[in-house]
Structure formats: C-alpha cells, structure tokens
Amino acid sequence: MTHPIIEVALNPDAFFRKRADRPPELKVPALIVLITGIIGGIGAYMTTNLIAPAFPPEVQGIMGVAAIVAAVGAVVFSLIVWVVIAVLFYGVSSVLGGSGDLKKTIEATGYGYVPEILGSLMSLALTIQFASSFALPQIDFNDPAAVTALQESITHSPMMMAAVLISIVFLLWSANIWVYGVKYARHLSLKNAAISVGVPVAIYIIYQIITLGVV
C-alpha cells in the first residue's frame, strides 16, 4: 500500500479520486504548509542576518530582532498564501463552471505543497551556502543606487538565482498536484482544472523570471 504523501506526490489523480467524497479535513494539509513555512522562516532568518553587516553599526543592534520577526513573518505568510492560492483556484474555477466547497479546495491546495518541502530544503541549502561565502560591504541606505546595487548583488548571485529556479521547478510539480486536486474538489474536467491552476501559476512564474532579470 502506497503512503498517502508519496501517492499525492506521484499519483495525485488516484489520491484525490479516493478523497473526492470525503468531508474536507485541514489538519494534515496545514501541517504540510506549516513545515514549508518553517523552512522558509529559517531562510528568512539567515537572509536577514546575511544583510545585517551592510547596515550602519547603530542599526545592526536590532537586526537580531528583525531576523526573528522575518522568520515568524515567513511562517505566518506561508499560511496566508496557502489560503490565497486556494481562493484564486476557487475563483478561476468558478468562472469555468466549477462547483464545490471552498474548504475542499483549501484542503487540496495544502496537499499540493508536498513537493515544496523538498524544494524549500534545497533552496535553504543554497541560501546557507551563499550566506557562508558572501561578505557584504557596509552601504549608505540613503543612497538609492547603493541599495539597488546591494539588492542586485544578492538576487542576481548564481546561488540565489539557482534557488529561485529550483523553487519554480518544484512549483510546477505542485501545480500538477493542484490540477488533480481542483479537478475533484470543484468537479471539473481535467482541462478546466488545468486552466484554473495554470493561469495564476503562470502569472507567478513570469513575475519570478522578470524579477531575476532574465527578460
């Protein structure tokens, strides 16, 4: 018998077909999303500490607190984004004739985060590698050009770009799971479920690529 987590990752059609008639249950999906949020929080904590040396000495004293706030914020944000993504799927699928409980869509969206656990761990490993190999100069944050240069030195570094590209790859894996989740949660054809998921995911990926400065 295949473990449910493995099944949802590798055979989402069978996973969601079995759960189609069950009442929605959010505990496991929430735990999955929370794990990705904690991993993201660790990354946010490390990134904040990474840029701390670039701030004036009088500001560096509060960077420890800022790092904790960033970490907690990343965890909370992950839970908010989970619901927002589900609402987007719900809204687009409604236009395409979908029907079904929003809570069922939220449940399916949470299960789609399973690949994100692995992707987040890989991105975190790259962030740790980057943080240990990159020394930032102290800059004047009243100088927009210096701030822009600092941002680009971080976001355009090969490791950080690799982290973003990895996140896109695992997002596509999640999107494949979401398609089948939305199909059964919203009683749609596979084509309309793919459109419901594909539109918001494609917009996000295009935004990420533009942010990288590739286009």
PDB file of C-alpha atoms in Angstrom, residues 29-104:
ATOM      1  CA  PRO A  29      -2.597  19.984   4.742  1.00  0.00           C
ATOM      2  CA  ALA A  30      -1.996  22.669   7.377  1.00  0.00           C
ATOM      3  CA  LEU A  31       0.910  20.650   8.792  1.00  0.00           C
ATOM      4  CA  ILE A  32       2.416  20.285   5.304  1.00  0.00           C
ATOM      5  CA  VAL A  33       2.157  24.035   4.682  1.00  0.00           C
ATOM      6  CA  LEU A  34       3.497  24.789   8.156  1.00  0.00           C
ATOM      7  CA  ILE A  35       6.603  22.677   7.500  1.00  0.00           C
ATOM      8  CA  THR A  36       7.337  24.635   4.321  1.00  0.00           C
ATOM      9  CA  GLY A  37       6.718  27.848   6.268  1.00  0.00           C
ATOM     10  CA  ILE A  38       9.193  26.867   8.982  1.00  0.00           C
ATOM     11  CA  ILE A  39      11.831  26.057   6.367  1.00  0.00           C
ATOM     12  CA  GLY A  40      11.114  29.406   4.713  1.00  0.00           C
ATOM     13  CA  GLY A  41      11.351  31.084   8.112  1.00  0.00           C
ATOM     14  CA  ILE A  42      14.816  29.648   8.646  1.00  0.00           C
ATOM     15  CA  GLY A  43      15.810  31.005   5.242  1.00  0.00           C
ATOM     16  CA  ALA A  44      14.370  34.441   6.098  1.00  0.00           C
ATOM     17  CA  TYR A  45      16.265  34.451   9.393  1.00  0.00           C
ATOM     18  CA  MET A  46      19.527  33.638   7.638  1.00  0.00           C
ATOM     19  CA  THR A  47      18.959  36.161   4.854  1.00  0.00           C
ATOM     20  CA  THR A  48      18.274  38.943   7.369  1.00  0.00           C
ATOM     21  CA  ASN A  49      21.471  38.083   9.218  1.00  0.00           C
ATOM     22  CA  LEU A  50      23.263  37.976   5.870  1.00  0.00           C
ATOM     23  CA  ILE A  51      22.439  41.597   5.061  1.00  0.00           C
ATOM     24  CA  ALA A  52      22.990  42.829   8.640  1.00  0.00           C
ATOM     25  CA  PRO A  53      26.667  43.792   8.046  1.00  0.00           C
ATOM     26  CA  ALA A  54      25.538  46.176   5.310  1.00  0.00           C
ATOM     27  CA  PHE A  55      23.670  48.322   7.842  1.00  0.00           C
ATOM     28  CA  PRO A  56      25.246  51.063   9.988  1.00  0.00           C
ATOM     29  CA  PRO A  57      26.526  49.901  13.414  1.00  0.00           C
ATOM     30  CA  GLU A  58      23.674  51.658  15.249  1.00  0.00           C
ATOM     31  CA  VAL A  59      21.141  49.617  13.234  1.00  0.00           C
ATOM     32  CA  GLN A  60      22.926  46.280  13.475  1.00  0.00           C
ATOM     33  CA  GLY A  61      21.906  46.049  17.132  1.00  0.00           C
ATOM     34  CA  ILE A  62      18.281  45.450  16.203  1.00  0.00           C
ATOM     35  CA  MET A  63      18.978  43.145  13.271  1.00  0.00           C
ATOM     36  CA  GLY A  64      18.744  40.121  15.558  1.00  0.00           C
ATOM     37  CA  VAL A  65      15.175  41.078  16.419  1.00  0.00           C
ATOM     38  CA  ALA A  66      14.490  41.836  12.762  1.00  0.00           C
ATOM     39  CA  ALA A  67      15.699  38.344  11.831  1.00  0.00           C
ATOM     40  CA  ILE A  68      13.290  36.747  14.318  1.00  0.00           C
ATOM     41  CA  VAL A  69      10.434  38.914  13.047  1.00  0.00           C
ATOM     42  CA  ALA A  70      11.305  37.918   9.474  1.00  0.00           C
ATOM     43  CA  ALA A  71      11.315  34.226  10.410  1.00  0.00           C
ATOM     44  CA  VAL A  72       7.956  34.376  12.211  1.00  0.00           C
ATOM     45  CA  GLY A  73       6.534  36.502   9.420  1.00  0.00           C
ATOM     46  CA  ALA A  74       7.585  33.920   6.824  1.00  0.00           C
ATOM     47  CA  VAL A  75       5.733  31.184   8.715  1.00  0.00           C
ATOM     48  CA  VAL A  76       2.564  33.253   9.065  1.00  0.00           C
ATOM     49  CA  PHE A  77       2.839  34.415   5.449  1.00  0.00           C
ATOM     50  CA  SER A  78       3.045  30.821   4.197  1.00  0.00           C
ATOM     51  CA  LEU A  79      -0.311  30.020   5.823  1.00  0.00           C
ATOM     52  CA  ILE A  80      -1.877  33.165   4.384  1.00  0.00           C
ATOM     53  CA  VAL A  81      -0.524  32.427   0.897  1.00  0.00           C
ATOM     54  CA  TRP A  82      -1.919  28.885   1.118  1.00  0.00           C
ATOM     55  CA  VAL A  83      -5.440  30.238   1.562  1.00  0.00           C
ATOM     56  CA  VAL A  84      -4.950  32.979  -1.041  1.00  0.00           C
ATOM     57  CA  ILE A  85      -3.818  30.424  -3.638  1.00  0.00           C
ATOM     58  CA  ALA A  86      -6.835  28.247  -2.854  1.00  0.00           C
ATOM     59  CA  VAL A  87      -9.171  31.232  -3.222  1.00  0.00           C
ATOM     60  CA  LEU A  88      -7.586  32.043  -6.597  1.00  0.00           C
ATOM     61  CA  PHE A  89      -8.144  28.472  -7.769  1.00  0.00           C
ATOM     62  CA  TYR A  90     -11.683  28.637  -6.423  1.00  0.00           C
ATOM     63  CA  GLY A  91     -12.381  31.923  -8.200  1.00  0.00           C
ATOM     64  CA  VAL A  92     -10.977  30.926 -11.595  1.00  0.00           C
ATOM     65  CA  SER A  93     -12.645  27.509 -11.445  1.00  0.00           C
ATOM     66  CA  SER A  94     -15.967  29.201 -10.639  1.00  0.00           C
ATOM     67  CA  VAL A  95     -15.715  31.113 -13.908  1.00  0.00           C
ATOM     68  CA  LEU A  96     -15.219  27.776 -15.666  1.00  0.00           C
ATOM     69  CA  GLY A  97     -18.317  26.261 -14.065  1.00  0.00           C
ATOM     70  CA  GLY A  98     -16.718  24.626 -11.045  1.00  0.00           C
ATOM     71  CA  SER A  99     -18.817  23.748  -8.018  1.00  0.00           C
ATOM     72  CA  GLY A 100     -17.877  22.563  -4.568  1.00  0.00           C
ATOM     73  CA  ASP A 101     -16.872  23.695  -1.093  1.00  0.00           C
ATOM     74  CA  LEU A 102     -14.075  26.262  -0.749  1.00  0.00           C
ATOM     75  CA  LYS A 103     -12.755  24.262   2.211  1.00  0.00           C
ATOM     76  CA  LYS A 104     -12.301  21.265  -0.104  1.00  0.00           C
TER      77      LYS A 104
END
